[in-house]
PDB file of N, CA, C and O in Angstrom:
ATOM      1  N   UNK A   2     119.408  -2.351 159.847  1.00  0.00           N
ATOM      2  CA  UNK A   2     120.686  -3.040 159.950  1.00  0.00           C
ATOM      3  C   UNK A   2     120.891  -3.832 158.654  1.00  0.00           C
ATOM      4  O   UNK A   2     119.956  -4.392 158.082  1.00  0.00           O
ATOM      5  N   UNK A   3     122.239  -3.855 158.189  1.00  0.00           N
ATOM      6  CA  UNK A   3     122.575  -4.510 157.204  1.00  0.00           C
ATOM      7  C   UNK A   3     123.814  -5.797 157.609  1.00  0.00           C
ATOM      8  O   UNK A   3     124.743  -5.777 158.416  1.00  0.00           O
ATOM      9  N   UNK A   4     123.456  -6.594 156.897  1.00  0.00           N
ATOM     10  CA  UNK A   4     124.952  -7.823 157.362  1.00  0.00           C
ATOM     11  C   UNK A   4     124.649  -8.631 156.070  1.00  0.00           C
ATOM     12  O   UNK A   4     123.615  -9.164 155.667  1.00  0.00           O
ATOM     13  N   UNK A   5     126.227  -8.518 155.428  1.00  0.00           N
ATOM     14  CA  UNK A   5     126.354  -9.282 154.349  1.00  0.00           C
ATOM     15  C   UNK A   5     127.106 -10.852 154.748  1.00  0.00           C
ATOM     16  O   UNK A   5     127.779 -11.047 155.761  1.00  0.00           O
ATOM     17  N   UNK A   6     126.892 -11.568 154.004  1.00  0.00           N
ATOM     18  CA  UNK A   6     126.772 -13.217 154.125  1.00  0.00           C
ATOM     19  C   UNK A   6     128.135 -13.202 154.065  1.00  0.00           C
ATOM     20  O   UNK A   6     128.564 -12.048 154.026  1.00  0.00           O
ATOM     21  N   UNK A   7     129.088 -14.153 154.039  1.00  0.00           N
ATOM     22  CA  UNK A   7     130.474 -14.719 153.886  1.00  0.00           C
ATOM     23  C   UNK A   7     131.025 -14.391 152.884  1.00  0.00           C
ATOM     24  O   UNK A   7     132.123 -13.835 152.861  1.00  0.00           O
ATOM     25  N   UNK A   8     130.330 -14.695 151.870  1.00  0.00           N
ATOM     26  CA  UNK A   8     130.591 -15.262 150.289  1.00  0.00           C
ATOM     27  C   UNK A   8     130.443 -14.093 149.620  1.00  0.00           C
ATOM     28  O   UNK A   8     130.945 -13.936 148.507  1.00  0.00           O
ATOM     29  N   UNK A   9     129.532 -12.882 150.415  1.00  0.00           N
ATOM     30  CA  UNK A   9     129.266 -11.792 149.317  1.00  0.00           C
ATOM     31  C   UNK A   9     128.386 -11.843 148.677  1.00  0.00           C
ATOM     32  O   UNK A   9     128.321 -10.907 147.879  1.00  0.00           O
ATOM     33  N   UNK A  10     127.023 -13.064 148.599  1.00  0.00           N
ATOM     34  CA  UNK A  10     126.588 -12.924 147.312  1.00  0.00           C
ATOM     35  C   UNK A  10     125.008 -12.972 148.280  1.00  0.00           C
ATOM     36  O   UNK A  10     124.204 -13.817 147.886  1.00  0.00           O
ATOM     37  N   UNK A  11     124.635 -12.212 149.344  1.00  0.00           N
ATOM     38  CA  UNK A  11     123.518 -12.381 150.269  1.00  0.00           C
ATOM     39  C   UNK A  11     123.795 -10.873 150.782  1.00  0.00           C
ATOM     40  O   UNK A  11     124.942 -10.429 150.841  1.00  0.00           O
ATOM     41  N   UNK A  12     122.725 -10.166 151.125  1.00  0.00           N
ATOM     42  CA  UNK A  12     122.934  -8.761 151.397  1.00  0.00           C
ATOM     43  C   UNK A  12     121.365  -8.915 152.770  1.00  0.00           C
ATOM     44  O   UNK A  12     120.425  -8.287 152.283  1.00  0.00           O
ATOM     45  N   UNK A  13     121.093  -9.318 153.694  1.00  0.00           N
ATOM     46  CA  UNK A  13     119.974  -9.305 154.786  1.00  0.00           C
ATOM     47  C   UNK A  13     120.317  -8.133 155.348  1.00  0.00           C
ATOM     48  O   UNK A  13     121.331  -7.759 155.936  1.00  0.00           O
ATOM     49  N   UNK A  14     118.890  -7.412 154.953  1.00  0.00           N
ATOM     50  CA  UNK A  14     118.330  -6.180 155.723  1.00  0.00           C
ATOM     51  C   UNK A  14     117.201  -5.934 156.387  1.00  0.00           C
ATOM     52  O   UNK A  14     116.172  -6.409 155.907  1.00  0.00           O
ATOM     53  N   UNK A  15     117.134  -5.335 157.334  1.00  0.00           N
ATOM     54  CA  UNK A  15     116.167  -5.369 158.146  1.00  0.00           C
ATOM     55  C   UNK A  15     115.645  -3.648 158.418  1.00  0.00           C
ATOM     56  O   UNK A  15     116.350  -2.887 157.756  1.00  0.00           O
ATOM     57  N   UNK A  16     114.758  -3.050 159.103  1.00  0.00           N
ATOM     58  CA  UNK A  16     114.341  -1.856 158.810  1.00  0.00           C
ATOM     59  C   UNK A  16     113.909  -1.741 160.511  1.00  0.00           C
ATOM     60  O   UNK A  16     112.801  -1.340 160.865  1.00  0.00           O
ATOM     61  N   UNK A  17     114.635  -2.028 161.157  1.00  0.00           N
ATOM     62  CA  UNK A  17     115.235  -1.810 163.002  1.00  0.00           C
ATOM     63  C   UNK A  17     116.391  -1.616 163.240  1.00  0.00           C
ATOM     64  O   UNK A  17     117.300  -2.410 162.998  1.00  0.00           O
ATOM     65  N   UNK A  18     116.504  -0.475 163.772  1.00  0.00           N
ATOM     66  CA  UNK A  18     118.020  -0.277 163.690  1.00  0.00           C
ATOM     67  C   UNK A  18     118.465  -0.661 165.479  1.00  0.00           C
ATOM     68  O   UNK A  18     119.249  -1.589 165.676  1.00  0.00           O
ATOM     69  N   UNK A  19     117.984   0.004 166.485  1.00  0.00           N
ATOM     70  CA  UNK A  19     118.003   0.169 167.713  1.00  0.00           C
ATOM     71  C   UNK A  19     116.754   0.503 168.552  1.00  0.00           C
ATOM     72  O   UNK A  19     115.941   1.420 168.444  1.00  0.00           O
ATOM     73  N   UNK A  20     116.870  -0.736 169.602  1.00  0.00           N
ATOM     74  CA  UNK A  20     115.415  -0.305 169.673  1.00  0.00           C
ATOM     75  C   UNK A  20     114.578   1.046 170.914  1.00  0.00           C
ATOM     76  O   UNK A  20     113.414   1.223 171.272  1.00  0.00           O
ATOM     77  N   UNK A  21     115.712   1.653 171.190  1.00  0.00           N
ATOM     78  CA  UNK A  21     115.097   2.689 171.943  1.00  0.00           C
ATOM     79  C   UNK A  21     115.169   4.068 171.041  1.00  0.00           C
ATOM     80  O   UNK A  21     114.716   5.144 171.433  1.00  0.00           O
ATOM     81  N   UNK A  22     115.839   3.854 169.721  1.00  0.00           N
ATOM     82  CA  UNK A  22     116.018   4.699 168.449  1.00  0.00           C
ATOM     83  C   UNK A  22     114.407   4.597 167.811  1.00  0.00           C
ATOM     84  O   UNK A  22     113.666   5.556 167.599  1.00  0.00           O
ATOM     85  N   UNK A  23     114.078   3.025 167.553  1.00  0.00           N
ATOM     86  CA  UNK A  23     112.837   2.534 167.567  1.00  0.00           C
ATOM     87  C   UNK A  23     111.718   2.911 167.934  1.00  0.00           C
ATOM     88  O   UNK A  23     110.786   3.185 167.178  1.00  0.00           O
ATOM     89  N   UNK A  24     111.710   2.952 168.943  1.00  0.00           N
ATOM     90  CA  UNK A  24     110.386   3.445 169.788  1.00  0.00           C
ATOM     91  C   UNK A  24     110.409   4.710 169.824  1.00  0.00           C
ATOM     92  O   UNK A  24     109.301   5.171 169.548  1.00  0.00           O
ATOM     93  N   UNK A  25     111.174   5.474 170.040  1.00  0.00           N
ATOM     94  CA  UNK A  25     111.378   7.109 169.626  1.00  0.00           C
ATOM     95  C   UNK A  25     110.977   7.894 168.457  1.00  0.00           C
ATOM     96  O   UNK A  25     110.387   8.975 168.454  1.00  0.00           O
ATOM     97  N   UNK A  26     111.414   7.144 167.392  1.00  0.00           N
ATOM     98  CA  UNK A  26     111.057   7.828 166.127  1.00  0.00           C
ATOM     99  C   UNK A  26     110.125   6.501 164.865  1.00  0.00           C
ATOM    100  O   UNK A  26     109.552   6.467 163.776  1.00  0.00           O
ATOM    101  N   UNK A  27     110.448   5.807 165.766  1.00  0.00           N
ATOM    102  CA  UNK A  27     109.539   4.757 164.458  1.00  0.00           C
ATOM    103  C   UNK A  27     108.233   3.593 165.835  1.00  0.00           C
ATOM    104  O   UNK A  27     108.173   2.445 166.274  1.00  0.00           O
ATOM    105  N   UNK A  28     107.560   4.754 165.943  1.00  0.00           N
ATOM    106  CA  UNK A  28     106.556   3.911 167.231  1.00  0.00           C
ATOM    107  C   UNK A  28     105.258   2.992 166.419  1.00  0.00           C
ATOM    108  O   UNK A  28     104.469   2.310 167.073  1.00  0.00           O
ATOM    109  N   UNK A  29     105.208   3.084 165.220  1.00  0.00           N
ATOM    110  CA  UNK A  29     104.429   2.274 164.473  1.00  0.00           C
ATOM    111  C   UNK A  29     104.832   0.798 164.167  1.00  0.00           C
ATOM    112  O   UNK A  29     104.038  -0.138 164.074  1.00  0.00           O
ATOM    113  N   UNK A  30     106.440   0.719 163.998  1.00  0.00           N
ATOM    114  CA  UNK A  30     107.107  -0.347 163.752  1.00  0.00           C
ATOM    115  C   UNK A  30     107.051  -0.969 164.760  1.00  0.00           C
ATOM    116  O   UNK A  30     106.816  -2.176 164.701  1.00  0.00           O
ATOM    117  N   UNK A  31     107.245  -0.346 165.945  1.00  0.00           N
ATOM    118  CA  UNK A  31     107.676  -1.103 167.028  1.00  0.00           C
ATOM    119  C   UNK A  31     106.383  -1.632 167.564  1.00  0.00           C
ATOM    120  O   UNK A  31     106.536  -2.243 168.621  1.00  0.00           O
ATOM    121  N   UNK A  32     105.003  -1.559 167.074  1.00  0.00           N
ATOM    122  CA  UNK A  32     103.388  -1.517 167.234  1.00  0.00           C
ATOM    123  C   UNK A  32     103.454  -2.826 166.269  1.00  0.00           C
ATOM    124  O   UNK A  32     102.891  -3.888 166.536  1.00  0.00           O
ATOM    125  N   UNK A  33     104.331  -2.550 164.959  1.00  0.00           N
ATOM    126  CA  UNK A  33     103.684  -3.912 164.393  1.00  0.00           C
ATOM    127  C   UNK A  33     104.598  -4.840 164.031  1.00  0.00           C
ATOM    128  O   UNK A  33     104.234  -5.897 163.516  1.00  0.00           O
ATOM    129  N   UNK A  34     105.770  -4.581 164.236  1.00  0.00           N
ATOM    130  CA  UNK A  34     107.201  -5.632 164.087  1.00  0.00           C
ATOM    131  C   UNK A  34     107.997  -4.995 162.993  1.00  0.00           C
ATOM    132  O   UNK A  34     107.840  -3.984 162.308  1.00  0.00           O
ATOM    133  N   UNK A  35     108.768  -5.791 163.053  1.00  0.00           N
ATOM    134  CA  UNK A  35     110.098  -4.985 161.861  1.00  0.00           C
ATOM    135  C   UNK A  35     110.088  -6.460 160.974  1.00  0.00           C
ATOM    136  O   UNK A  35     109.781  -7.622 161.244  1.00  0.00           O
ATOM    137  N   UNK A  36     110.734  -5.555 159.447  1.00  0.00           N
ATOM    138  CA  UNK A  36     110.561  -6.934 158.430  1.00  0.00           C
ATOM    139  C   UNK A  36     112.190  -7.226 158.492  1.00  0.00           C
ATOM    140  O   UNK A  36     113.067  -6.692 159.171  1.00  0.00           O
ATOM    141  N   UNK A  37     112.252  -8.493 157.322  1.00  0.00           N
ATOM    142  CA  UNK A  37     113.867  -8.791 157.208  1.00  0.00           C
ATOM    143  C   UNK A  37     113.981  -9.226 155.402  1.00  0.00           C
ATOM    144  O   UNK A  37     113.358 -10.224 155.040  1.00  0.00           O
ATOM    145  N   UNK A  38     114.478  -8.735 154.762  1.00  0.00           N
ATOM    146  CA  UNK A  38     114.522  -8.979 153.154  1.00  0.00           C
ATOM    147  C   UNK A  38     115.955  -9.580 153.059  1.00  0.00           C
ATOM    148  O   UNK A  38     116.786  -9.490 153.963  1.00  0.00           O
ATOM    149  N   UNK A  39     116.196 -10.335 151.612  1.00  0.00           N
ATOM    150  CA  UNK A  39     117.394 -10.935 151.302  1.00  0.00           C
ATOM    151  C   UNK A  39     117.596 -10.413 150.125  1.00  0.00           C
ATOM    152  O   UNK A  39     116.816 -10.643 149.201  1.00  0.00           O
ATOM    153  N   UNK A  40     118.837  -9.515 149.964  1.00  0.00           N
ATOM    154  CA  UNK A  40     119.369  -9.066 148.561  1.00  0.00           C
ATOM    155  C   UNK A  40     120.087  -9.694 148.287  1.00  0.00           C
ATOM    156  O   UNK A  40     121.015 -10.018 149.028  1.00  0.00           O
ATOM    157  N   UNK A  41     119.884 -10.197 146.829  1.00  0.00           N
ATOM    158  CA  UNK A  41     120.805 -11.537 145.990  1.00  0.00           C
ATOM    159  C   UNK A  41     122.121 -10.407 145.893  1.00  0.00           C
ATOM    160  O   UNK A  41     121.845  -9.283 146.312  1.00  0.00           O
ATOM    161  N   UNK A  42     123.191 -10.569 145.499  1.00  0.00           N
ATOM    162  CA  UNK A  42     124.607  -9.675 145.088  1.00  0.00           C
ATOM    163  C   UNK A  42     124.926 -10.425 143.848  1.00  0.00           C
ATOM    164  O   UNK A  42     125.597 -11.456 143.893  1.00  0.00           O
ATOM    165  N   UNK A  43     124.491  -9.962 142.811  1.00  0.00           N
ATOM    166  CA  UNK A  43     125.603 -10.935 141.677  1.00  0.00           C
ATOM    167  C   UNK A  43     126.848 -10.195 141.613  1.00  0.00           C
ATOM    168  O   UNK A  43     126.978  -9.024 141.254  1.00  0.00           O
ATOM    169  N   UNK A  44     127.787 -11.030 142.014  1.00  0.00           N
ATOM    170  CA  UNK A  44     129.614 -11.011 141.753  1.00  0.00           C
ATOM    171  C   UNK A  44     129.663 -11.276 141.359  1.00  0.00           C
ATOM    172  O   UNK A  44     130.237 -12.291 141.753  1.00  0.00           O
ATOM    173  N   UNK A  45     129.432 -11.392 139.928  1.00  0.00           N
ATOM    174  CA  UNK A  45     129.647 -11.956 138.723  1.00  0.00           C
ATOM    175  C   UNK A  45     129.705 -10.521 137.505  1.00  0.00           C
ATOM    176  O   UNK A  45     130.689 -10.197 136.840  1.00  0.00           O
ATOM    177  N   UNK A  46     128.594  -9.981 137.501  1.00  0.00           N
ATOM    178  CA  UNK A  46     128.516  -8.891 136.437  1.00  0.00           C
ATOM    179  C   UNK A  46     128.286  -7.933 137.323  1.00  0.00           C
ATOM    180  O   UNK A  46     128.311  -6.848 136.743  1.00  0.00           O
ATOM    181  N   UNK A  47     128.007  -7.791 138.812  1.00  0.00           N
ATOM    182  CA  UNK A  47     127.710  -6.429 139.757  1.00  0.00           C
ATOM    183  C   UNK A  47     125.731  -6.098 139.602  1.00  0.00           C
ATOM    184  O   UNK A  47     124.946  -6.296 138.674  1.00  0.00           O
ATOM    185  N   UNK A  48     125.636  -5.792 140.360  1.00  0.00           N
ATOM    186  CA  UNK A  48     124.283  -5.380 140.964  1.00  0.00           C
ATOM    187  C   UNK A  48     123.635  -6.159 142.057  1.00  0.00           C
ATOM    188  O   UNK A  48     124.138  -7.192 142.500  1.00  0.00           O
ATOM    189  N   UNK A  49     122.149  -5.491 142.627  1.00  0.00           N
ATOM    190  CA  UNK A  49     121.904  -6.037 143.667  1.00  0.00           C
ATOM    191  C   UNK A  49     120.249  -6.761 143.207  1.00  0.00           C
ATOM    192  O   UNK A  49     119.746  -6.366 142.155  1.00  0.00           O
ATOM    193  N   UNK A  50     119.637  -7.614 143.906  1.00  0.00           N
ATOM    194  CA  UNK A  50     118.099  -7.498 143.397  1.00  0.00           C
ATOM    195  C   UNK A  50     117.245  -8.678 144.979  1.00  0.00           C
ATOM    196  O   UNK A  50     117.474  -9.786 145.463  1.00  0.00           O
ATOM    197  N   UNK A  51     116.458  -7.779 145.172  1.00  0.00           N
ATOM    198  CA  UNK A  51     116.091  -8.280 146.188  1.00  0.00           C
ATOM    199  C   UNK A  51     114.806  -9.652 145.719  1.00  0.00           C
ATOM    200  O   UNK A  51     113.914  -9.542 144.878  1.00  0.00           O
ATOM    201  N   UNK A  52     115.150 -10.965 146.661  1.00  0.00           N
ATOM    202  CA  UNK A  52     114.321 -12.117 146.779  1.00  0.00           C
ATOM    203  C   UNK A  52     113.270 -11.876 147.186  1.00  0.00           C
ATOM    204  O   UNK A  52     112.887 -11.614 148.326  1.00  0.00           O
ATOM    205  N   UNK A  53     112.472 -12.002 145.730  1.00  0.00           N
ATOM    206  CA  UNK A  53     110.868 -12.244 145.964  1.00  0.00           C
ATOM    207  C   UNK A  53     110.442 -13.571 147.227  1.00  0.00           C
ATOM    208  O   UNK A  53     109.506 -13.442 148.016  1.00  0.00           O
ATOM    209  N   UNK A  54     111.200 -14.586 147.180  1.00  0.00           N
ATOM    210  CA  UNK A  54     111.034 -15.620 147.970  1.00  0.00           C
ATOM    211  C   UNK A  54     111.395 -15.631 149.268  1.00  0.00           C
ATOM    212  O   UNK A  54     111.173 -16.613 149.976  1.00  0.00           O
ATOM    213  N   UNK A  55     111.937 -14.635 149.672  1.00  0.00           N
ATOM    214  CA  UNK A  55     112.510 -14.299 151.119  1.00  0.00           C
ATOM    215  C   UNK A  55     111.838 -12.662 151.671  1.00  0.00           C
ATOM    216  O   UNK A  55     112.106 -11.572 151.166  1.00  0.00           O
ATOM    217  N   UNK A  56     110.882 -12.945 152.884  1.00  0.00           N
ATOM    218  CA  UNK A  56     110.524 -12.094 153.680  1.00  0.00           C
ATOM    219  C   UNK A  56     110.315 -12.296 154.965  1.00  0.00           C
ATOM    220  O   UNK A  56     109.331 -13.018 155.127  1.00  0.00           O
ATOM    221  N   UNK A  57     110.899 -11.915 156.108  1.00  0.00           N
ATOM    222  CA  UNK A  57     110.202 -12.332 157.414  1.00  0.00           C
ATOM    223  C   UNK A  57     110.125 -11.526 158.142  1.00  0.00           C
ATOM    224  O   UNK A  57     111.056 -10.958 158.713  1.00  0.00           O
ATOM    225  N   UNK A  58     108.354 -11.230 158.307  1.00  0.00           N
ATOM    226  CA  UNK A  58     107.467 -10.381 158.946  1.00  0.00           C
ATOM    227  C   UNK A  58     108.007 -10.485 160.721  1.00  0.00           C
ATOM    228  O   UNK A  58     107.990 -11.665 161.069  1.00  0.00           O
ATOM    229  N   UNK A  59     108.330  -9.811 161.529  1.00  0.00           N
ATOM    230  CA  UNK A  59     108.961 -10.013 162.386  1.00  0.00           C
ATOM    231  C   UNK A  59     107.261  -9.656 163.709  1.00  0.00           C
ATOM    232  O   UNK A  59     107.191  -9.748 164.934  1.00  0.00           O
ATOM    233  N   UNK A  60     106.179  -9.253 162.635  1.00  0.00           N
ATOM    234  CA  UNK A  60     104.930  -8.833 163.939  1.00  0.00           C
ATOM    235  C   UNK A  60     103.816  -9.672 163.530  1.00  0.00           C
ATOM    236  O   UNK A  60     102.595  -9.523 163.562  1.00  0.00           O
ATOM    237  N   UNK A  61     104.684 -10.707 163.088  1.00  0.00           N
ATOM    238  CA  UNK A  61     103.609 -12.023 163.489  1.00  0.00           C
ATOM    239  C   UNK A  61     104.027 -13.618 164.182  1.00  0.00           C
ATOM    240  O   UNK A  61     103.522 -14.737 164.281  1.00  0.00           O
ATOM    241  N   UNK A  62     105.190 -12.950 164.542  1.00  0.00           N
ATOM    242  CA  UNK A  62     105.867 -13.846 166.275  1.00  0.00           C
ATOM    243  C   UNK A  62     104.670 -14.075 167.344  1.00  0.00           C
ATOM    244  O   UNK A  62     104.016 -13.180 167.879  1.00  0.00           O
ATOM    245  N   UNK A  63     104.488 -15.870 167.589  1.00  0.00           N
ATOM    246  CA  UNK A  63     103.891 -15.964 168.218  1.00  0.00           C
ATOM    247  C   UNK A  63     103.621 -14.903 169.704  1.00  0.00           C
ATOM    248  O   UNK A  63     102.467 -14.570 169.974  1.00  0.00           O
ATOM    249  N   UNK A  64     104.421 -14.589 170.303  1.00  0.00           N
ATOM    250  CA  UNK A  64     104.588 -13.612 171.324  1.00  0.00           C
ATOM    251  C   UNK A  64     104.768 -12.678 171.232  1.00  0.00           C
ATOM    252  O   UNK A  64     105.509 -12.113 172.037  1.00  0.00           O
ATOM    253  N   UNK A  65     103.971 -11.781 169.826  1.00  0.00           N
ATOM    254  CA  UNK A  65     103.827 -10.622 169.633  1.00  0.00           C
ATOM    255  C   UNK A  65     104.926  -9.998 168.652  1.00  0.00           C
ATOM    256  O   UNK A  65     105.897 -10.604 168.201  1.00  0.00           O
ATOM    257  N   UNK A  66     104.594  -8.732 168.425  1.00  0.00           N
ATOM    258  CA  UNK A  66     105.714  -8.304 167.633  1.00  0.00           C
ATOM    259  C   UNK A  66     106.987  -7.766 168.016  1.00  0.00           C
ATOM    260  O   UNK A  66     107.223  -6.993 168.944  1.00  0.00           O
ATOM    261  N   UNK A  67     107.698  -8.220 167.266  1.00  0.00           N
ATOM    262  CA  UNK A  67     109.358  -7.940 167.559  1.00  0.00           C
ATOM    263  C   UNK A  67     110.035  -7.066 166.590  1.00  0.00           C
ATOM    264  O   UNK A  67     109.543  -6.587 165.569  1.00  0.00           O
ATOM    265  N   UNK A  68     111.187  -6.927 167.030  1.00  0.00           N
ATOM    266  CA  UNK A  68     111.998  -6.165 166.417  1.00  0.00           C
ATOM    267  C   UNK A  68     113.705  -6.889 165.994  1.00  0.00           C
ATOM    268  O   UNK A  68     114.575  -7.132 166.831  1.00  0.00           O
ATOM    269  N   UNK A  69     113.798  -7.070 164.784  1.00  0.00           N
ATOM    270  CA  UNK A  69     114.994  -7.691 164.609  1.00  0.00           C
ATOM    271  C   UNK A  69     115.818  -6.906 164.274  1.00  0.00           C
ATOM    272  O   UNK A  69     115.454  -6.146 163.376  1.00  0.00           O
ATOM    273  N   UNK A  70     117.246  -6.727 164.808  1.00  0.00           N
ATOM    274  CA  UNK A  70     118.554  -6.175 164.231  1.00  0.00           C
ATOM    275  C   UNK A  70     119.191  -6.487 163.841  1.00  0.00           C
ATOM    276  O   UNK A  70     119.310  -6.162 162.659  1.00  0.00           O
ATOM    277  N   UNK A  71     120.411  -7.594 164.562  1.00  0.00           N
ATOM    278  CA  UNK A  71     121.580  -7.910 164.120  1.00  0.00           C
ATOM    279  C   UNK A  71     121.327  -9.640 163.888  1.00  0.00           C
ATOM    280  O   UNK A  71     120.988 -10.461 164.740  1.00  0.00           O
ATOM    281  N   UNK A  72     121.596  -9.841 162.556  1.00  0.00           N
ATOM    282  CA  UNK A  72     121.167 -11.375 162.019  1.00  0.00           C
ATOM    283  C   UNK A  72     122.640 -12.309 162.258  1.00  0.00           C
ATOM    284  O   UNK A  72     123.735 -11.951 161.826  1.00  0.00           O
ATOM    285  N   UNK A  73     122.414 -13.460 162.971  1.00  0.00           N
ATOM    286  CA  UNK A  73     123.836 -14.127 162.636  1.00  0.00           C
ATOM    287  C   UNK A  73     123.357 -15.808 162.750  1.00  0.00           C
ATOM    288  O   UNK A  73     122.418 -16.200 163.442  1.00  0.00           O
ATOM    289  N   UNK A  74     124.111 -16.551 162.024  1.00  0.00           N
ATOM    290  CA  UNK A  74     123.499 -17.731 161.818  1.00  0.00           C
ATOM    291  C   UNK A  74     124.697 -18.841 162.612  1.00  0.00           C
ATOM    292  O   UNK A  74     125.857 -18.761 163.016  1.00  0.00           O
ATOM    293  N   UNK A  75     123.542 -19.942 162.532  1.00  0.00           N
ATOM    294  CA  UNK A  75     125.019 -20.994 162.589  1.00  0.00           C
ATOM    295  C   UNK A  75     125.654 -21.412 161.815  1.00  0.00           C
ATOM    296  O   UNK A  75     125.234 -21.736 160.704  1.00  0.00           O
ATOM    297  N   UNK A  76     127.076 -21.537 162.270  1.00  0.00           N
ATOM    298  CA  UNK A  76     127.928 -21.760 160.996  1.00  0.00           C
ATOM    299  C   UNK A  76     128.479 -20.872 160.506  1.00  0.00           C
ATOM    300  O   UNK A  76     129.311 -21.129 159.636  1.00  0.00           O
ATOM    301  N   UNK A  77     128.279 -19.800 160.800  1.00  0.00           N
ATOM    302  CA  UNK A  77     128.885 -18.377 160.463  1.00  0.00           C
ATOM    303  C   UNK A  77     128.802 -18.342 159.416  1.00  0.00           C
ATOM    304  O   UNK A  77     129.849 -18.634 158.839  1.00  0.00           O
ATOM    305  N   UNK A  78     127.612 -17.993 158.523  1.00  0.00           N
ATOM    306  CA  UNK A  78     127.360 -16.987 157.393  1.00  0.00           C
ATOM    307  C   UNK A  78     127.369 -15.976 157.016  1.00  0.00           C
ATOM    308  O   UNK A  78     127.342 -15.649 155.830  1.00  0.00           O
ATOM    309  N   UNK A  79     127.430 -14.906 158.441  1.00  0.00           N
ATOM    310  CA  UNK A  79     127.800 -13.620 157.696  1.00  0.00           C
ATOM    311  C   UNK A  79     128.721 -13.098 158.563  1.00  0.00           C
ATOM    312  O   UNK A  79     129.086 -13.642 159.605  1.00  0.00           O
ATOM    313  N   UNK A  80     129.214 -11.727 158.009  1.00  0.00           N
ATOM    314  CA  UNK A  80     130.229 -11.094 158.377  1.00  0.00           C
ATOM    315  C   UNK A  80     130.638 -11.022 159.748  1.00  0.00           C
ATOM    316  O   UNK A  80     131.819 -10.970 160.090  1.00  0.00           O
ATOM    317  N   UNK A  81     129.376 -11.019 160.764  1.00  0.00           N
ATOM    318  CA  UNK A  81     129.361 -10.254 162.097  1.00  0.00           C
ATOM    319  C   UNK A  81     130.421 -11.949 162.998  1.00  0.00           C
ATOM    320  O   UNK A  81     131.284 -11.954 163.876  1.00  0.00           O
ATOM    321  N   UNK A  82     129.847 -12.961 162.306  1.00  0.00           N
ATOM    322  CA  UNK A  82     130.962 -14.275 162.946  1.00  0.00           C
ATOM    323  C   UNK A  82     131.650 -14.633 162.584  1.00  0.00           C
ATOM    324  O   UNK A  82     131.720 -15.861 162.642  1.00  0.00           O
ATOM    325  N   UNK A  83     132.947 -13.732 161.774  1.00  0.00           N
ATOM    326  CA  UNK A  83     134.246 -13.964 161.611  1.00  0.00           C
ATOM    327  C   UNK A  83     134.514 -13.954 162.458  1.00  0.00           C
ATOM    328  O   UNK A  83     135.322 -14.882 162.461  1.00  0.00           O
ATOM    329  N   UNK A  84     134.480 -13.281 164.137  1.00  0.00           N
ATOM    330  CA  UNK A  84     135.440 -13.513 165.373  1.00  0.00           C
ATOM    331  C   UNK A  84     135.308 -14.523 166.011  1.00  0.00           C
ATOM    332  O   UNK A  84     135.934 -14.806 167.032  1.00  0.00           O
ATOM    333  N   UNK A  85     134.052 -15.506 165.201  1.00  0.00           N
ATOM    334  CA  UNK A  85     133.765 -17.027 166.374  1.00  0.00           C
ATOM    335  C   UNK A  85     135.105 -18.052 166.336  1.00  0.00           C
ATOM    336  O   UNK A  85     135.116 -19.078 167.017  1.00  0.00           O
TER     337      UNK A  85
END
């Protein structure tokens, strides 16, 4: 899943798409969690470059490993809470 930030200049991806898609064809992931990366966007000159400083291991949740899809924050940072 992909969801870009408000502003355009944040690109969060994750490598879970659905999780009975999940367990079907990606049964290792779903064994050890799904990750979540932050791609910088410069709108400024164009390109993408992903944050060394941003990773979150999603299969080292206290209660085991998980699977993350759809990211949305408070405050509406990205795209998916324009309808709040």
């Amino acid at each position: 899943m992909i969801q870009l930030s408000l502003d355009g200049k944040r690109l969060y991806v994750t490598n879970s798409l659905f999780s009975p898609w999940d367990r079907q064809f990606y049964p290792e992931m779903v064994e050890k969690g799904s990750h979540m990366l932050q791609v910088d966007v410069d709108t400024e000159r164009g390109g993408l470059e992903i944050n060394p400083r941003f990773f979150v291991d999603f299969g080292a949740e206290p209660d085991g490993p998980s699977l993350a899809h759809e990211m949305r924050y408070p405050g509406g940072d990205c795209t998916s809470d324009i309808w709040l």
